[in-house]
Coordinates of C-alpha atoms in Angstrom, one line a residue:
M1 CA -36.9 -111.3 -36.8
S2 CA -33.5 -109.8 -36.0
I3 CA -34.5 -106.7 -38.0
I4 CA -37.8 -106.3 -36.1
L5 CA -36.0 -106.8 -32.7
A6 CA -33.3 -104.3 -33.7
L7 CA -36.0 -101.7 -34.6
L8 CA -37.7 -102.2 -31.3
A9 CA -34.3 -101.8 -29.6
A10 CA -33.9 -98.5 -31.4
L11 CA -37.4 -97.4 -30.4
F12 CA -36.8 -98.0 -26.6
A13 CA -33.2 -96.6 -26.9
S14 CA -34.5 -93.3 -28.2
F15 CA -36.4 -92.6 -25.0
T16 CA -33.4 -93.6 -22.7
A17 CA -31.3 -90.4 -23.2
I18 CA -34.3 -88.0 -23.0
L19 CA -35.6 -89.5 -19.7
A20 CA -32.1 -89.7 -18.3
K21 CA -31.4 -86.1 -19.2
I22 CA -34.5 -85.0 -17.2
G23 CA -33.7 -87.3 -14.3
I24 CA -30.0 -86.5 -14.0
E25 CA -30.5 -82.8 -13.2
D26 CA -28.7 -82.0 -9.9
V27 CA -27.7 -85.7 -9.5
D28 CA -24.2 -87.1 -9.8
S29 CA -24.0 -88.8 -13.2
N30 CA -22.3 -92.0 -11.7
L31 CA -24.9 -92.2 -9.0
A32 CA -27.7 -91.8 -11.6
T33 CA -26.1 -94.6 -13.6
A34 CA -26.1 -96.9 -10.6
V35 CA -29.7 -96.2 -9.8
R36 CA -30.8 -96.9 -13.4
T37 CA -28.8 -100.1 -13.5
I38 CA -30.9 -101.5 -10.6
V39 CA -34.0 -101.3 -12.8
V40 CA -32.2 -102.9 -15.7
V41 CA -30.9 -105.9 -13.7
I42 CA -34.3 -106.5 -12.2
M43 CA -35.9 -106.5 -15.7
A44 CA -33.2 -108.8 -17.0
Y45 CA -33.7 -111.4 -14.2
I46 CA -37.5 -111.3 -14.7
M47 CA -37.0 -112.1 -18.4
V48 CA -34.7 -115.0 -17.4
M49 CA -37.4 -116.4 -15.1
I50 CA -40.2 -115.9 -17.6
T51 CA -38.3 -117.8 -20.3
G52 CA -37.4 -120.6 -17.9
Q53 CA -33.6 -120.1 -18.3
T54 CA -32.7 -119.6 -14.6
E55 CA -31.0 -123.0 -14.3
N56 CA -28.9 -122.3 -17.4
I57 CA -27.1 -119.4 -15.8
M58 CA -24.7 -121.8 -14.2
D59 CA -24.2 -123.8 -17.4
V60 CA -22.6 -120.9 -19.3
S61 CA -19.1 -121.9 -20.6
T62 CA -16.0 -120.3 -19.3
K63 CA -15.2 -118.6 -22.6
S64 CA -18.7 -117.2 -22.9
F65 CA -18.7 -116.0 -19.3
I66 CA -15.4 -114.2 -19.7
F67 CA -16.5 -112.4 -22.8
L68 CA -19.9 -111.5 -21.3
V69 CA -18.1 -110.1 -18.2
L70 CA -15.7 -108.1 -20.4
S71 CA -18.7 -106.8 -22.4
G72 CA -20.4 -105.8 -19.2
L73 CA -17.3 -103.8 -18.1
T74 CA -17.0 -102.0 -21.4
T75 CA -20.7 -101.2 -21.2
G76 CA -20.2 -99.8 -17.7
L77 CA -17.4 -97.6 -18.9
S78 CA -19.5 -96.5 -21.9
W79 CA -22.4 -95.6 -19.6
L80 CA -20.3 -93.6 -17.2
A81 CA -18.8 -91.5 -20.1
F82 CA -22.2 -91.1 -21.8
F83 CA -24.3 -90.0 -18.9
K84 CA -21.6 -87.5 -17.7
A85 CA -21.6 -86.2 -21.3
I86 CA -25.4 -85.6 -21.4
Q87 CA -25.3 -84.0 -18.0
I88 CA -22.9 -81.2 -19.1
G89 CA -23.7 -81.1 -22.9
D90 CA -26.6 -81.1 -25.4
V91 CA -28.3 -84.5 -25.9
S92 CA -28.8 -83.6 -29.6
K93 CA -25.0 -83.6 -30.0
V94 CA -23.9 -86.2 -27.5
V95 CA -26.2 -89.0 -28.7
P96 CA -25.2 -88.9 -32.4
I97 CA -21.5 -88.9 -31.5
D98 CA -22.1 -91.8 -29.1
K99 CA -24.0 -93.7 -31.8
A100 CA -21.1 -93.2 -34.2
S101 CA -19.8 -96.3 -32.4
V102 CA -21.5 -98.1 -35.3
V103 CA -18.5 -97.2 -37.5
L104 CA -16.1 -98.7 -35.1
T105 CA -18.3 -101.7 -34.6
I106 CA -18.4 -102.3 -38.3
L107 CA -14.6 -102.1 -38.6
L108 CA -14.2 -104.5 -35.7
S109 CA -16.8 -106.9 -37.1
F110 CA -14.7 -107.1 -40.3
L111 CA -11.4 -107.5 -38.5
V112 CA -12.4 -109.7 -35.5
L113 CA -15.6 -111.5 -36.6
R114 CA -14.7 -111.8 -40.3
E115 CA -18.1 -110.5 -41.4
P116 CA -18.1 -109.6 -45.1
A117 CA -17.3 -106.0 -46.1
T118 CA -19.7 -104.8 -48.8
M119 CA -19.8 -101.5 -50.7
P120 CA -23.1 -100.2 -48.9
V121 CA -21.6 -101.0 -45.5
V122 CA -18.3 -99.3 -46.3
A123 CA -20.0 -96.3 -47.8
G124 CA -22.5 -96.0 -44.9
G125 CA -19.6 -96.1 -42.4
V126 CA -17.8 -93.3 -44.2
I127 CA -20.9 -91.1 -44.4
I128 CA -21.7 -91.6 -40.7
S129 CA -18.2 -90.6 -39.9
I130 CA -18.5 -87.4 -41.9
G131 CA -21.9 -86.7 -40.4
T132 CA -20.5 -87.0 -36.9
F133 CA -17.8 -84.4 -37.6
V134 CA -20.3 -82.1 -39.2
L135 CA -22.6 -82.5 -36.2
I136 CA -20.0 -81.5 -33.7
G137 CA -19.6 -78.2 -35.5
K138 CA -17.9 -75.1 -34.0
D139 CA -18.7 -73.0 -31.0
K140 CA -19.2 -69.5 -32.2
N141 CA -18.9 -68.1 -28.7
K142 CA -15.7 -69.8 -27.8
K143 CA -13.7 -66.5 -27.6
K144 CA -16.3 -65.0 -25.2
Q145 CA -17.0 -68.0 -23.0
K146 CA -13.9 -70.0 -22.2
K147 CA -15.7 -72.1 -19.6
K148 CA -18.3 -73.1 -22.2
V149 CA -15.6 -74.1 -24.6
F150 CA -14.0 -76.3 -21.9
N151 CA -17.4 -78.0 -21.2
T152 CA -18.0 -78.5 -25.0
K153 CA -14.6 -80.2 -25.5
S154 CA -15.2 -82.2 -22.3
Y155 CA -18.6 -83.7 -23.3
I156 CA -17.5 -84.3 -26.9
F157 CA -14.4 -86.2 -25.6
L158 CA -16.7 -88.2 -23.2
A159 CA -19.2 -88.9 -26.0
I160 CA -16.3 -90.2 -28.2
M161 CA -15.0 -92.5 -25.4
S162 CA -18.6 -93.7 -24.9
A163 CA -18.6 -94.7 -28.6
V164 CA -15.3 -96.5 -28.3
F165 CA -16.4 -98.6 -25.3
A166 CA -19.8 -99.2 -26.9
A167 CA -18.1 -100.6 -30.0
L168 CA -16.0 -103.0 -27.9
T169 CA -19.2 -104.0 -26.1
N170 CA -20.9 -105.2 -29.3
I171 CA -17.9 -107.3 -30.4
L172 CA -17.3 -108.9 -27.0
A173 CA -21.1 -109.6 -26.6
K174 CA -21.3 -111.2 -30.0
I175 CA -18.5 -113.6 -29.1
G176 CA -19.8 -114.3 -25.6
I177 CA -23.4 -114.8 -26.6
E178 CA -22.7 -117.8 -28.8
D179 CA -24.6 -120.8 -27.5
V180 CA -26.0 -118.7 -24.7
D181 CA -29.7 -117.6 -24.3
S182 CA -29.8 -113.9 -25.0
N183 CA -31.8 -113.2 -21.8
V184 CA -29.2 -115.1 -19.7
A185 CA -26.4 -113.2 -21.5
T186 CA -28.1 -109.8 -20.8
F187 CA -28.6 -110.7 -17.1
I188 CA -24.9 -111.7 -16.7
R189 CA -23.7 -108.5 -18.3
T190 CA -26.1 -106.4 -16.3
V191 CA -24.9 -108.0 -13.0
V192 CA -21.3 -107.0 -13.9
I193 CA -22.4 -103.5 -14.7
I194 CA -24.3 -103.0 -11.5
I195 CA -21.3 -104.2 -9.4
F196 CA -19.1 -101.8 -11.5
A197 CA -21.4 -98.8 -11.2
W198 CA -22.1 -99.1 -7.5
G199 CA -18.4 -99.8 -6.9
I200 CA -17.7 -96.4 -8.5
V201 CA -20.4 -94.7 -6.3
F202 CA -19.0 -96.2 -3.1
F203 CA -15.4 -95.3 -4.1
Q204 CA -16.5 -91.7 -4.7
G205 CA -18.5 -91.5 -1.5
T206 CA -21.6 -90.2 -3.4
V207 CA -23.9 -93.0 -2.0
K208 CA -24.8 -90.5 0.7
E209 CA -26.5 -88.4 -1.9
L210 CA -29.2 -91.0 -2.5
T211 CA -31.5 -89.3 0.1
K212 CA -31.0 -85.9 -1.7
I213 CA -32.4 -87.1 -5.0
S214 CA -35.8 -85.7 -5.7
R215 CA -38.9 -87.8 -6.4
K216 CA -39.0 -86.4 -9.9
S217 CA -35.4 -87.5 -10.6
Y218 CA -36.1 -91.0 -9.2
I219 CA -39.1 -91.4 -11.5
F220 CA -37.3 -90.4 -14.6
L221 CA -34.2 -92.4 -13.8
I222 CA -36.4 -95.5 -13.2
L223 CA -38.2 -94.9 -16.5
S224 CA -34.9 -94.4 -18.3
G225 CA -33.6 -97.7 -16.8
A226 CA -36.8 -99.5 -17.9
A227 CA -36.4 -98.1 -21.5
T228 CA -32.7 -99.3 -21.4
G229 CA -33.8 -102.7 -20.2
F230 CA -36.4 -103.2 -23.0
S231 CA -33.9 -101.9 -25.5
W232 CA -31.2 -104.3 -24.3
L233 CA -33.5 -107.4 -24.3
C234 CA -34.5 -106.7 -27.9
Y235 CA -31.0 -105.8 -29.0
F236 CA -29.2 -108.8 -27.7
A237 CA -31.9 -111.1 -28.9
A238 CA -31.4 -109.6 -32.3
L239 CA -27.6 -109.9 -32.0
A240 CA -27.9 -113.6 -31.1
I241 CA -29.6 -114.4 -34.4
G242 CA -28.3 -111.7 -36.7
K243 CA -25.0 -110.1 -37.9
V244 CA -23.4 -107.4 -35.9
S245 CA -22.8 -105.2 -39.0
I246 CA -26.6 -105.3 -39.7
V247 CA -28.2 -105.3 -36.3
N248 CA -26.0 -102.5 -34.8
P249 CA -26.7 -100.0 -37.6
I250 CA -30.5 -100.5 -37.4
D251 CA -30.4 -100.0 -33.6
K252 CA -28.5 -96.7 -34.2
F253 CA -31.5 -95.2 -36.0
S254 CA -32.6 -94.2 -32.5
V255 CA -30.3 -91.2 -32.9
V256 CA -32.7 -89.4 -35.2
L257 CA -35.7 -89.8 -32.9
T258 CA -33.6 -88.9 -29.9
M259 CA -32.5 -85.6 -31.6
V260 CA -36.1 -84.8 -32.6
L261 CA -37.3 -85.5 -29.0
S262 CA -34.5 -83.3 -27.6
F263 CA -35.7 -80.4 -29.7
I264 CA -39.4 -80.9 -28.7
I265 CA -39.1 -81.9 -25.1
L266 CA -35.8 -80.5 -23.9
K267 CA -36.2 -77.3 -26.0
E268 CA -32.6 -77.7 -27.4
K269 CA -32.0 -75.4 -30.4
P270 CA -31.2 -77.2 -33.7
T271 CA -28.3 -75.7 -35.6
K272 CA -27.3 -76.1 -39.2
S273 CA -24.5 -78.5 -38.2
T274 CA -26.8 -80.5 -36.0
V275 CA -29.4 -81.0 -38.8
A276 CA -26.8 -81.6 -41.5
G277 CA -25.0 -84.1 -39.3
A278 CA -28.2 -85.9 -38.5
V279 CA -29.2 -86.2 -42.2
L280 CA -25.8 -87.6 -43.1
I281 CA -25.9 -90.1 -40.2
T282 CA -29.4 -91.2 -41.3
I283 CA -28.3 -91.7 -45.0
G284 CA -25.2 -93.6 -43.8
T285 CA -27.3 -95.9 -41.6
G286 CA -29.7 -96.5 -44.4
L287 CA -26.9 -97.7 -46.6
L288 CA -25.6 -100.0 -43.9
I289 CA -29.0 -101.7 -43.7
L290 CA -29.0 -102.2 -47.4

């Protein structure tokens, strides 16, 4: 069941970046994140009500609550970095780098959660790392376009930071989700994220730009938020009953579908480094599942 849920999480996650990329055009990335989070928190609460877990929200232990809040904060930081990265960079490069958080997650699962380190897991992590570096590649026009080089370095750095925070999210969530219904845990984390995201928006003063967002952008941001919501509900349900070092890699298979969709829908041009990196990441993820 944990594998099925992880695969569903990957399916929904693959649509998140594409829908967000379309909706985030001419919209401040932090404001877009805040708008998407409204959809996610509504979906999370609906699931809590449907499963009859509303009363259990107040029964969460102090330890679990603290780790779920910390998990929500790291998710918020990961989101801010990720959506800024896809706004200024190529989705086909940003997503695979962000999904390399699987390597960090595996390392932390060994060190913090004491999950067993097997040869397929170690080999898969190494291959994914190599694939990520291959995927980043080199900018052939960097001598001619200094601004483009700056943007490239910026979105790669942001994608890496997104991966770091995402890895911390997985470990903190796994600790916090013990003895807590996965839907309740998802709702608590999402409440933290929405407070964090809108706090950033009000601090920046970009809340005034809500009226300037086009109907098209709103539609795609809402759809992106819905995709994220479904992905989260499946992922954290899988995390609650499965191992982090198994569930997380399966979820990261979404990177392949996301890259294919970016070529087809966003008309991004595949390069040798992009294709080679994607193949290596896929092989590495397959080893992790084994």
